[in-house]
Amino acid sequence: MRRMSMHPAPSPVTSVAAPPRWAVWAAHLTTLMVLPSGLWRIAMVLGYPSGYTEAGFVPFDTPGAKVWMLTLSVLCELVAFLTIGLVRPWGEVVPRWIPLIGGRAVRPLAAVVPAALGSAALTLIWANFLLWWTYPHDDMTQTGNLVVGILYQPLVLWGPLTAAVTVSYYRRHRAAQRRAAAG
């Protein structure tokens, strides 16, 4: 007996060139750029002061702060993981398991616009961490200040890496659309 699928047939996808190796590496690097700061926050959730003085750690040792730090860590990693979709097939055809839209082609601008806006926002948010050591951190130990600065520095690259992968995705799809229109 043949099963009926609740998902529509996949939309035809214009043949898109494989992403360049550098874009694949950059997409995967985004998840690694977020990891050190996330692990640092998780250590704080588990009760380790992670570089803060005893008094400086008090505001982070509350249930609300712990939920926020854990949520932020998970969300950052999930958002970084979305960049991988720009170099994988699930960035071109929505996976079948997603209700209502599974199996449909991803319109390139539906991926490019949010990715471009996200990369701009990430660049603006994290660029300030280049200057981490120029700001006073009276609530941290000297070693903690150094370690936290090192753990947060990779976030400065998150936005630019996402932007580079986004440009690659856009160019590959634009070239495929041009080939389809010409042929």
mmCIF file of C-alpha atoms in Angstrom:
data_model
loop_
_atom_site.group_PDB
_atom_site.id
_atom_site.type_symbol
_atom_site.label_atom_id
_atom_site.label_comp_id
_atom_site.label_asym_id
_atom_site.label_seq_id
_atom_site.Cartn_x
_atom_site.Cartn_y
_atom_site.Cartn_z
ATOM 1 C CA MET A 1 0.000 0.000 0.000
ATOM 2 C CA ARG A 2 1.328 3.408 -0.924
ATOM 3 C CA ARG A 3 1.273 6.169 1.665
ATOM 4 C CA MET A 4 -0.106 9.572 0.800
ATOM 5 C CA SER A 5 2.167 12.437 1.776
ATOM 6 C CA MET A 6 0.725 15.479 3.481
ATOM 7 C CA HIS A 7 3.548 17.559 2.040
ATOM 8 C CA PRO A 8 3.301 19.048 -1.405
ATOM 9 C CA ALA A 9 5.703 17.915 -4.068
ATOM 10 C CA PRO A 10 8.964 19.809 -3.935
ATOM 11 C CA SER A 11 9.131 22.915 -6.035
ATOM 12 C CA PRO A 12 11.604 22.731 -8.853
ATOM 13 C CA VAL A 13 14.891 24.230 -7.758
ATOM 14 C CA THR A 14 17.161 25.859 -10.273
ATOM 15 C CA SER A 15 20.489 24.051 -10.293
ATOM 16 C CA VAL A 16 22.718 25.968 -7.918
ATOM 17 C CA ALA A 17 26.473 25.553 -7.907
ATOM 18 C CA ALA A 18 28.035 23.951 -4.867
ATOM 19 C CA PRO A 19 29.253 26.463 -2.320
ATOM 20 C CA PRO A 20 32.963 27.238 -2.377
ATOM 21 C CA ARG A 21 35.023 25.442 0.235
ATOM 22 C CA TRP A 22 35.832 28.704 2.047
ATOM 23 C CA ALA A 23 32.088 29.409 2.472
ATOM 24 C CA VAL A 24 31.483 25.955 3.932
ATOM 25 C CA TRP A 25 34.358 26.485 6.370
ATOM 26 C CA ALA A 26 33.139 29.976 7.273
ATOM 27 C CA ALA A 27 29.590 28.715 7.882
ATOM 28 C CA HIS A 28 30.837 26.019 10.226
ATOM 29 C CA LEU A 29 33.187 28.452 11.940
ATOM 30 C CA THR A 30 30.224 30.599 12.981
ATOM 31 C CA THR A 31 29.060 27.852 15.341
ATOM 32 C CA LEU A 32 32.552 27.663 16.828
ATOM 33 C CA MET A 33 32.788 31.455 17.281
ATOM 34 C CA VAL A 34 29.765 31.346 19.593
ATOM 35 C CA LEU A 35 30.831 28.304 21.601
ATOM 36 C CA PRO A 36 33.447 29.783 24.022
ATOM 37 C CA SER A 37 31.159 32.508 25.392
ATOM 38 C CA GLY A 38 28.265 30.045 25.607
ATOM 39 C CA LEU A 39 30.320 27.578 27.609
ATOM 40 C CA TRP A 40 31.447 30.426 29.880
ATOM 41 C CA ARG A 41 27.809 31.391 30.541
ATOM 42 C CA ILE A 42 26.884 27.758 31.185
ATOM 43 C CA ALA A 43 29.678 27.560 33.769
ATOM 44 C CA MET A 44 28.059 30.547 35.488
ATOM 45 C CA VAL A 45 24.660 28.826 35.359
ATOM 46 C CA LEU A 46 26.282 25.874 37.132
ATOM 47 C CA GLY A 47 27.428 28.199 39.927
ATOM 48 C CA TYR A 48 31.035 28.936 38.963
ATOM 49 C CA PRO A 49 31.855 32.661 39.279
ATOM 50 C CA SER A 50 33.862 32.399 36.026
ATOM 51 C CA GLY A 51 36.068 35.389 36.645
ATOM 52 C CA TYR A 52 33.705 37.523 38.703
ATOM 53 C CA THR A 53 34.495 38.608 42.228
ATOM 54 C CA GLU A 54 32.246 37.206 44.930
ATOM 55 C CA ALA A 55 30.216 40.427 45.008
ATOM 56 C CA GLY A 56 30.237 40.757 41.223
ATOM 57 C CA PHE A 57 28.793 37.262 40.796
ATOM 58 C CA VAL A 58 25.760 37.872 43.046
ATOM 59 C CA PRO A 59 23.482 39.310 40.272
ATOM 60 C CA PHE A 60 24.214 36.247 38.098
ATOM 61 C CA ASP A 61 23.432 33.748 40.849
ATOM 62 C CA THR A 62 19.659 34.150 40.639
ATOM 63 C CA PRO A 63 17.189 31.796 38.924
ATOM 64 C CA GLY A 64 16.174 34.510 36.437
ATOM 65 C CA ALA A 65 19.762 35.289 35.483
ATOM 66 C CA LYS A 66 20.539 31.593 35.097
ATOM 67 C CA VAL A 67 17.544 31.048 32.813
ATOM 68 C CA TRP A 68 18.558 34.097 30.771
ATOM 69 C CA MET A 69 22.208 32.974 30.421
ATOM 70 C CA LEU A 70 21.233 29.436 29.430
ATOM 71 C CA THR A 71 18.620 30.717 26.970
ATOM 72 C CA LEU A 72 21.085 33.189 25.466
ATOM 73 C CA SER A 73 23.720 30.479 25.045
ATOM 74 C CA VAL A 74 21.317 28.091 23.308
ATOM 75 C CA LEU A 75 19.781 30.809 21.112
ATOM 76 C CA CYS A 76 23.171 32.108 20.002
ATOM 77 C CA GLU A 77 24.275 28.623 19.008
ATOM 78 C CA LEU A 78 21.010 27.967 17.138
ATOM 79 C CA VAL A 79 21.257 31.270 15.257
ATOM 80 C CA ALA A 80 24.874 30.513 14.370
ATOM 81 C CA PHE A 81 23.783 27.063 13.166
ATOM 82 C CA LEU A 82 21.364 28.685 10.708
ATOM 83 C CA THR A 83 24.378 29.980 8.783
ATOM 84 C CA ILE A 84 25.139 26.386 7.830
ATOM 85 C CA GLY A 85 21.845 26.370 5.907
ATOM 86 C CA LEU A 86 23.420 28.828 3.483
ATOM 87 C CA VAL A 87 25.836 26.100 2.346
ATOM 88 C CA ARG A 88 23.652 23.001 2.741
ATOM 89 C CA PRO A 89 20.672 21.629 0.805
ATOM 90 C CA TRP A 90 18.242 22.572 3.585
ATOM 91 C CA GLY A 91 19.011 26.188 2.716
ATOM 92 C CA GLU A 92 17.630 25.555 -0.761
ATOM 93 C CA VAL A 93 14.701 23.203 -0.078
ATOM 94 C CA VAL A 94 12.842 23.314 3.249
ATOM 95 C CA PRO A 95 13.217 19.952 5.029
ATOM 96 C CA ARG A 96 10.114 17.770 4.616
ATOM 97 C CA TRP A 97 9.530 17.457 8.356
ATOM 98 C CA ILE A 98 8.661 21.147 8.687
ATOM 99 C CA PRO A 99 4.861 21.491 8.675
ATOM 100 C CA LEU A 100 3.114 23.293 5.820
ATOM 101 C CA ILE A 101 6.227 24.358 3.905
ATOM 102 C CA GLY A 102 8.369 21.209 3.990
ATOM 103 C CA GLY A 103 9.664 20.223 0.568
ATOM 104 C CA ARG A 104 9.282 23.654 -0.968
ATOM 105 C CA ALA A 105 12.112 25.606 -2.512
ATOM 106 C CA VAL A 106 13.563 28.403 -0.411
ATOM 107 C CA ARG A 107 13.345 31.686 -2.245
ATOM 108 C CA PRO A 108 16.868 33.088 -2.204
ATOM 109 C CA LEU A 109 15.849 36.489 -0.848
ATOM 110 C CA ALA A 110 13.943 34.764 1.979
ATOM 111 C CA ALA A 111 17.331 33.505 3.149
ATOM 112 C CA VAL A 112 19.523 36.424 2.056
ATOM 113 C CA VAL A 113 17.573 39.307 3.602
ATOM 114 C CA PRO A 114 17.355 37.885 7.157
ATOM 115 C CA ALA A 115 20.949 36.639 6.958
ATOM 116 C CA ALA A 116 22.220 40.032 5.771
ATOM 117 C CA LEU A 117 20.255 41.920 8.427
ATOM 118 C CA GLY A 118 21.400 39.423 11.054
ATOM 119 C CA SER A 119 25.033 39.724 10.052
ATOM 120 C CA ALA A 120 24.820 43.519 10.218
ATOM 121 C CA ALA A 121 23.189 43.348 13.661
ATOM 122 C CA LEU A 122 25.754 40.827 14.921
ATOM 123 C CA THR A 123 28.596 42.974 13.674
ATOM 124 C CA LEU A 124 27.195 46.019 15.475
ATOM 125 C CA ILE A 125 26.453 44.105 18.687
ATOM 126 C CA TRP A 126 29.798 42.361 19.036
ATOM 127 C CA ALA A 127 32.259 44.847 17.486
ATOM 128 C CA ASN A 128 32.502 46.637 20.828
ATOM 129 C CA PHE A 129 34.182 43.573 22.316
ATOM 130 C CA LEU A 130 37.340 44.430 20.393
ATOM 131 C CA LEU A 131 37.770 47.094 23.067
ATOM 132 C CA TRP A 132 36.895 44.803 26.008
ATOM 133 C CA TRP A 133 40.150 45.450 27.857
ATOM 134 C CA THR A 134 39.811 49.237 27.637
ATOM 135 C CA TYR A 135 36.662 49.253 29.806
ATOM 136 C CA PRO A 136 36.772 49.003 33.593
ATOM 137 C CA HIS A 137 35.465 45.719 35.027
ATOM 138 C CA ASP A 138 35.545 46.338 38.754
ATOM 139 C CA ASP A 139 33.285 43.344 39.403
ATOM 140 C CA MET A 140 35.802 40.926 37.867
ATOM 141 C CA THR A 141 39.150 39.569 38.955
ATOM 142 C CA GLN A 142 42.150 40.526 36.844
ATOM 143 C CA THR A 143 42.443 36.968 35.515
ATOM 144 C CA GLY A 144 38.683 36.789 34.951
ATOM 145 C CA ASN A 145 38.795 40.005 32.936
ATOM 146 C CA LEU A 146 41.495 38.512 30.710
ATOM 147 C CA VAL A 147 39.758 35.147 30.277
ATOM 148 C CA VAL A 148 36.323 36.641 29.549
ATOM 149 C CA GLY A 149 37.848 38.986 27.003
ATOM 150 C CA ILE A 150 39.516 36.057 25.256
ATOM 151 C CA LEU A 151 36.322 33.978 25.320
ATOM 152 C CA TYR A 152 34.219 36.803 23.850
ATOM 153 C CA GLN A 153 36.687 37.913 21.141
ATOM 154 C CA PRO A 154 35.535 35.243 18.649
ATOM 155 C CA LEU A 155 32.055 36.803 18.649
ATOM 156 C CA VAL A 156 33.541 39.780 16.798
ATOM 157 C CA LEU A 157 33.930 37.483 13.769
ATOM 158 C CA TRP A 158 30.386 36.095 13.875
ATOM 159 C CA GLY A 159 28.770 38.916 11.868
ATOM 160 C CA PRO A 160 31.491 39.220 9.203
ATOM 161 C CA LEU A 161 31.619 35.443 8.679
ATOM 162 C CA THR A 162 27.837 35.326 8.305
ATOM 163 C CA ALA A 163 28.001 38.241 5.853
ATOM 164 C CA ALA A 164 30.619 36.477 3.718
ATOM 165 C CA VAL A 165 28.589 33.253 3.593
ATOM 166 C CA THR A 166 25.453 35.246 2.782
ATOM 167 C CA VAL A 167 27.156 36.986 -0.152
ATOM 168 C CA SER A 168 28.337 33.586 -1.432
ATOM 169 C CA TYR A 169 24.792 32.174 -1.177
ATOM 170 C CA TYR A 170 23.356 35.178 -2.988
ATOM 171 C CA ARG A 171 25.917 35.018 -5.804
ATOM 172 C CA ARG A 172 25.414 31.292 -6.352
ATOM 173 C CA HIS A 173 21.634 31.684 -6.518
ATOM 174 C CA ARG A 174 21.771 34.777 -8.685
ATOM 175 C CA ALA A 175 24.036 32.948 -11.164
ATOM 176 C CA ALA A 176 21.624 29.979 -11.217
ATOM 177 C CA GLN A 177 18.676 32.302 -11.889
ATOM 178 C CA ARG A 178 20.579 33.940 -14.736
ATOM 179 C CA ARG A 179 21.374 30.535 -16.257
ATOM 180 C CA ALA A 180 17.733 29.518 -15.996
ATOM 181 C CA ALA A 181 16.553 32.754 -17.617
ATOM 182 C CA ALA A 182 19.097 32.429 -20.448
ATOM 183 C CA GLY A 183 18.343 28.740 -21.099
#
